[in-house]
GROMACS .gro file of C-alpha atoms in nm:
model
   45
    1UNK     CA    1  -2.261   0.380   1.711
    2UNK     CA    2  -1.969   0.620   1.678
    3UNK     CA    3  -1.682   0.402   1.765
    4UNK     CA    4  -1.793   0.115   1.567
    5UNK     CA    5  -1.862   0.379   1.242
    6UNK     CA    6  -1.494   0.509   1.289
    7UNK     CA    7  -1.339   0.169   1.310
    8UNK     CA    8  -1.528   0.039   1.022
    9UNK     CA    9  -1.335   0.348   0.812
   10UNK     CA   10  -1.033   0.319   0.961
   11UNK     CA   11  -1.061  -0.068   0.889
   12UNK     CA   12  -1.160   0.030   0.533
   13UNK     CA   13  -0.844   0.264   0.449
   14UNK     CA   14  -0.637   0.000   0.598
   15UNK     CA   15  -0.712  -0.241   0.370
   16UNK     CA   16  -0.726   0.047   0.070
   17UNK     CA   17  -0.364   0.097   0.177
   18UNK     CA   18  -0.275  -0.293   0.204
   19UNK     CA   19  -0.409  -0.361  -0.119
   20UNK     CA   20  -0.250  -0.030  -0.259
   21UNK     CA   21   0.130  -0.149  -0.133
   22UNK     CA   22   0.066  -0.503  -0.261
   23UNK     CA   23   0.013  -0.364  -0.576
   24UNK     CA   24   0.282  -0.160  -0.628
   25UNK     CA   25   0.467  -0.456  -0.465
   26UNK     CA   26   0.386  -0.709  -0.778
   27UNK     CA   27   0.410  -0.453  -1.006
   28UNK     CA   28   0.768  -0.352  -0.896
   29UNK     CA   29   0.835  -0.754  -0.919
   30UNK     CA   30   0.675  -0.811  -1.264
   31UNK     CA   31   0.810  -0.465  -1.451
   32UNK     CA   32   1.204  -0.497  -1.283
   33UNK     CA   33   1.221  -0.839  -1.180
   34UNK     CA   34   1.305  -0.803  -0.894
   35UNK     CA   35   1.487  -0.492  -0.929
   36UNK     CA   36   1.494  -0.278  -0.659
   37UNK     CA   37   1.345   0.089  -0.702
   38UNK     CA   38   1.190   0.295  -0.438
   39UNK     CA   39   0.852   0.317  -0.340
   40UNK     CA   40   0.663   0.651  -0.393
   41UNK     CA   41   0.708   0.889  -0.096
   42UNK     CA   42   1.069   0.695  -0.040
   43UNK     CA   43   1.381   0.937  -0.138
   44UNK     CA   44   1.661   0.785  -0.343
   45UNK     CA   45   1.984   0.830  -0.214
   0.00000   0.00000   0.00000
């Protein structure tokens, strides 16, 4: 039972992460018209 709850929690976190990444990519495409902009956490060189 514990393993199932941990798996569900990981799945939930994964879905949240995928959703936020997808939203940020859509926002980049819409606002920058495909301009390459660094993700949050990426260092600009």
